[in-house]
């Protein structure tokens, strides 16, 4: 059974898609079978991984029952992808039937034996798409930038997580908070690290020891249809993401994670 990990933060610009793309590429490099799921209507995950999202089927079509999930799978260099586009932004209004929180879980269930990991990129909002990601997932990773406003976004996720655990998915857990664009020499970064550790305690989780350092190469990589870990494998952020995957794969020494 695949381990399903959602990358989430209701604040934009914190590196959710960068993190999702890097995890997908890094896990694939280690021989894991990976499915990426783009639940952000902006469609940036597919673009970042070299998928022609303008000419691909999408998860929206699957939710609308226009095609099967098998038909929507887009092959890519790192495994498969369920792509997204702007039509997905209408789900809140279009899908008002009972059980709409389980749409993603229902569609992913037949695929779980095929993959070791399913990585879900979520929109910068606590909406129906985000709830679908939480209901379907085993674990969450919360990326944040070393900024005070980013901290507020993390704090507001707590209520949504607790609601999903209570009513839909009691097994949901937060693996950790991931600091992106981190520079330990800056006072603000160190202050945010201390505050994020307090929030992590409230979420019964940790701040990852691994912090993702800044580099212009992270911003350049999507233009080349690649994650930074394949675009610039020797840069500091790529080394950091590799260490993060080590952390994830080694989290539970008593359980084989993702095959």
mmCIF file of C-alpha atoms in Angstrom, residues 5-150:
data_model
loop_
_atom_site.group_PDB
_atom_site.id
_atom_site.type_symbol
_atom_site.label_atom_id
_atom_site.label_comp_id
_atom_site.label_asym_id
_atom_site.label_seq_id
_atom_site.Cartn_x
_atom_site.Cartn_y
_atom_site.Cartn_z
ATOM 1 C CA UNK A 5 1.709 12.392 1.918
ATOM 2 C CA UNK A 6 0.041 15.776 1.387
ATOM 3 C CA UNK A 7 2.138 18.944 1.239
ATOM 4 C CA UNK A 8 0.039 21.667 2.802
ATOM 5 C CA UNK A 9 -0.089 25.242 4.028
ATOM 6 C CA UNK A 10 -2.912 27.698 3.448
ATOM 7 C CA UNK A 11 -0.317 30.453 2.974
ATOM 8 C CA UNK A 12 0.998 30.863 -0.570
ATOM 9 C CA UNK A 13 4.649 31.285 -1.485
ATOM 10 C CA UNK A 14 6.009 28.899 1.155
ATOM 11 C CA UNK A 15 7.406 26.300 -1.240
ATOM 12 C CA UNK A 16 4.636 23.677 -1.336
ATOM 13 C CA UNK A 17 5.027 22.855 -5.019
ATOM 14 C CA UNK A 18 8.829 23.021 -4.845
ATOM 15 C CA UNK A 19 8.721 20.568 -1.937
ATOM 16 C CA UNK A 20 6.246 18.225 -3.641
ATOM 17 C CA UNK A 21 8.286 18.175 -6.865
ATOM 18 C CA UNK A 22 11.551 17.591 -4.986
ATOM 19 C CA UNK A 23 10.086 14.716 -2.962
ATOM 20 C CA UNK A 24 8.663 13.076 -6.087
ATOM 21 C CA UNK A 25 11.977 13.333 -7.947
ATOM 22 C CA UNK A 26 14.100 12.270 -4.957
ATOM 23 C CA UNK A 27 11.933 9.255 -4.161
ATOM 24 C CA UNK A 28 11.965 8.203 -7.823
ATOM 25 C CA UNK A 29 15.765 8.471 -7.848
ATOM 26 C CA UNK A 30 15.809 5.961 -4.994
ATOM 27 C CA UNK A 31 13.810 3.454 -6.981
ATOM 28 C CA UNK A 32 10.430 4.193 -5.408
ATOM 29 C CA UNK A 33 7.279 4.050 -7.511
ATOM 30 C CA UNK A 34 5.728 7.493 -7.160
ATOM 31 C CA UNK A 35 2.453 9.146 -8.132
ATOM 32 C CA UNK A 36 2.154 12.925 -7.941
ATOM 33 C CA UNK A 37 -1.297 14.458 -7.470
ATOM 34 C CA UNK A 38 -1.809 18.142 -8.242
ATOM 35 C CA UNK A 39 -4.811 19.469 -6.312
ATOM 36 C CA UNK A 40 -3.877 23.107 -6.924
ATOM 37 C CA UNK A 41 -5.932 24.655 -9.771
ATOM 38 C CA UNK A 42 -2.848 26.639 -10.790
ATOM 39 C CA UNK A 43 -1.374 23.403 -12.139
ATOM 40 C CA UNK A 44 2.167 24.280 -11.122
ATOM 41 C CA UNK A 45 3.236 20.787 -10.055
ATOM 42 C CA UNK A 46 2.761 19.323 -13.525
ATOM 43 C CA UNK A 47 4.513 22.277 -15.137
ATOM 44 C CA UNK A 48 7.404 21.955 -12.681
ATOM 45 C CA UNK A 49 7.855 18.291 -13.570
ATOM 46 C CA UNK A 50 7.801 18.727 -17.336
ATOM 47 C CA UNK A 51 4.231 17.589 -18.011
ATOM 48 C CA UNK A 52 2.332 19.274 -20.859
ATOM 49 C CA UNK A 53 -0.650 20.198 -18.700
ATOM 50 C CA UNK A 54 -2.402 22.026 -21.557
ATOM 51 C CA UNK A 55 -2.760 18.743 -23.438
ATOM 52 C CA UNK A 56 -3.213 16.343 -20.531
ATOM 53 C CA UNK A 57 -6.241 14.886 -18.822
ATOM 54 C CA UNK A 58 -6.765 16.183 -15.279
ATOM 55 C CA UNK A 59 -8.043 15.171 -11.881
ATOM 56 C CA UNK A 60 -11.002 17.510 -12.482
ATOM 57 C CA UNK A 61 -12.201 15.270 -15.321
ATOM 58 C CA UNK A 62 -11.915 12.291 -12.972
ATOM 59 C CA UNK A 63 -13.981 14.022 -10.286
ATOM 60 C CA UNK A 64 -16.590 14.878 -12.950
ATOM 61 C CA UNK A 65 -16.696 11.174 -13.983
ATOM 62 C CA UNK A 66 -15.785 12.144 -17.549
ATOM 63 C CA UNK A 67 -12.814 9.742 -17.579
ATOM 64 C CA UNK A 68 -11.392 7.045 -15.333
ATOM 65 C CA UNK A 69 -8.424 7.728 -13.098
ATOM 66 C CA UNK A 70 -6.421 5.292 -15.234
ATOM 67 C CA UNK A 71 -7.035 7.497 -18.267
ATOM 68 C CA UNK A 72 -5.910 10.585 -16.348
ATOM 69 C CA UNK A 73 -2.472 9.243 -15.380
ATOM 70 C CA UNK A 74 0.272 11.240 -17.118
ATOM 71 C CA UNK A 75 3.626 9.431 -17.427
ATOM 72 C CA UNK A 76 6.640 11.555 -16.502
ATOM 73 C CA UNK A 77 10.329 11.100 -15.789
ATOM 74 C CA UNK A 78 9.628 10.507 -12.085
ATOM 75 C CA UNK A 79 6.640 8.175 -12.277
ATOM 76 C CA UNK A 80 3.048 9.243 -12.935
ATOM 77 C CA UNK A 81 1.103 12.447 -12.365
ATOM 78 C CA UNK A 82 -2.535 13.395 -11.966
ATOM 79 C CA UNK A 83 -2.465 16.893 -13.422
ATOM 80 C CA UNK A 84 -4.643 19.902 -12.670
ATOM 81 C CA UNK A 85 -5.851 23.078 -14.314
ATOM 82 C CA UNK A 86 -7.969 26.119 -13.506
ATOM 83 C CA UNK A 87 -11.260 24.204 -13.904
ATOM 84 C CA UNK A 88 -10.520 22.529 -10.577
ATOM 85 C CA UNK A 89 -11.176 25.851 -8.834
ATOM 86 C CA UNK A 90 -14.911 25.310 -9.349
ATOM 87 C CA UNK A 91 -15.208 22.185 -7.198
ATOM 88 C CA UNK A 92 -16.529 24.052 -4.169
ATOM 89 C CA UNK A 93 -19.647 25.084 -6.123
ATOM 90 C CA UNK A 94 -19.957 22.123 -8.487
ATOM 91 C CA UNK A 95 -19.642 19.300 -5.978
ATOM 92 C CA UNK A 96 -22.229 19.673 -3.241
ATOM 93 C CA UNK A 97 -23.306 16.058 -2.918
ATOM 94 C CA UNK A 98 -22.936 13.990 0.239
ATOM 95 C CA UNK A 99 -19.521 12.412 0.626
ATOM 96 C CA UNK A 100 -17.719 15.027 -1.444
ATOM 97 C CA UNK A 101 -14.879 15.014 1.097
ATOM 98 C CA UNK A 102 -14.017 11.460 -0.022
ATOM 99 C CA UNK A 103 -13.684 12.105 -3.783
ATOM 100 C CA UNK A 104 -9.897 11.872 -3.879
ATOM 101 C CA UNK A 105 -9.694 8.952 -1.461
ATOM 102 C CA UNK A 106 -12.243 6.999 -3.511
ATOM 103 C CA UNK A 107 -10.319 7.560 -6.740
ATOM 104 C CA UNK A 108 -6.872 6.785 -5.278
ATOM 105 C CA UNK A 109 -7.867 3.574 -3.502
ATOM 106 C CA UNK A 110 -7.595 1.313 -6.599
ATOM 107 C CA UNK A 111 -4.088 2.701 -7.309
ATOM 108 C CA UNK A 112 -2.553 2.272 -3.871
ATOM 109 C CA UNK A 113 -0.982 -1.119 -4.530
ATOM 110 C CA UNK A 114 0.747 0.238 -7.626
ATOM 111 C CA UNK A 115 2.885 2.879 -5.899
ATOM 112 C CA UNK A 116 5.201 3.193 -2.922
ATOM 113 C CA UNK A 117 4.398 6.873 -2.392
ATOM 114 C CA UNK A 118 1.641 9.233 -3.484
ATOM 115 C CA UNK A 119 2.596 12.900 -3.046
ATOM 116 C CA UNK A 120 -0.285 15.410 -3.062
ATOM 117 C CA UNK A 121 0.278 19.112 -3.718
ATOM 118 C CA UNK A 122 -2.532 21.205 -2.212
ATOM 119 C CA UNK A 123 -3.844 24.715 -2.923
ATOM 120 C CA UNK A 124 -2.996 27.693 -0.694
ATOM 121 C CA UNK A 125 -6.393 27.544 1.032
ATOM 122 C CA UNK A 126 -8.325 25.464 3.543
ATOM 123 C CA UNK A 127 -11.084 24.499 1.124
ATOM 124 C CA UNK A 128 -12.782 21.356 -0.194
ATOM 125 C CA UNK A 129 -9.679 20.365 -2.178
ATOM 126 C CA UNK A 130 -7.480 20.604 0.912
ATOM 127 C CA UNK A 131 -9.975 18.597 2.974
ATOM 128 C CA UNK A 132 -9.994 15.940 0.235
ATOM 129 C CA UNK A 133 -6.210 15.757 0.462
ATOM 130 C CA UNK A 134 -6.343 15.368 4.258
ATOM 131 C CA UNK A 135 -9.041 12.692 4.099
ATOM 132 C CA UNK A 136 -7.042 10.665 1.564
ATOM 133 C CA UNK A 137 -3.618 11.064 3.182
ATOM 134 C CA UNK A 138 -1.726 9.175 5.842
ATOM 135 C CA UNK A 139 0.651 12.029 6.620
ATOM 136 C CA UNK A 140 1.109 15.763 6.167
ATOM 137 C CA UNK A 141 4.224 17.869 5.649
ATOM 138 C CA UNK A 142 3.775 21.583 6.326
ATOM 139 C CA UNK A 143 6.295 23.780 4.482
ATOM 140 C CA UNK A 144 6.698 27.339 5.636
ATOM 141 C CA UNK A 145 8.871 30.305 4.842
ATOM 142 C CA UNK A 146 10.836 31.971 7.669
ATOM 143 C CA UNK A 147 8.300 34.805 7.939
ATOM 144 C CA UNK A 148 5.836 35.748 10.651
ATOM 145 C CA UNK A 149 2.810 35.620 8.303
ATOM 146 C CA UNK A 150 3.797 32.116 7.285
#
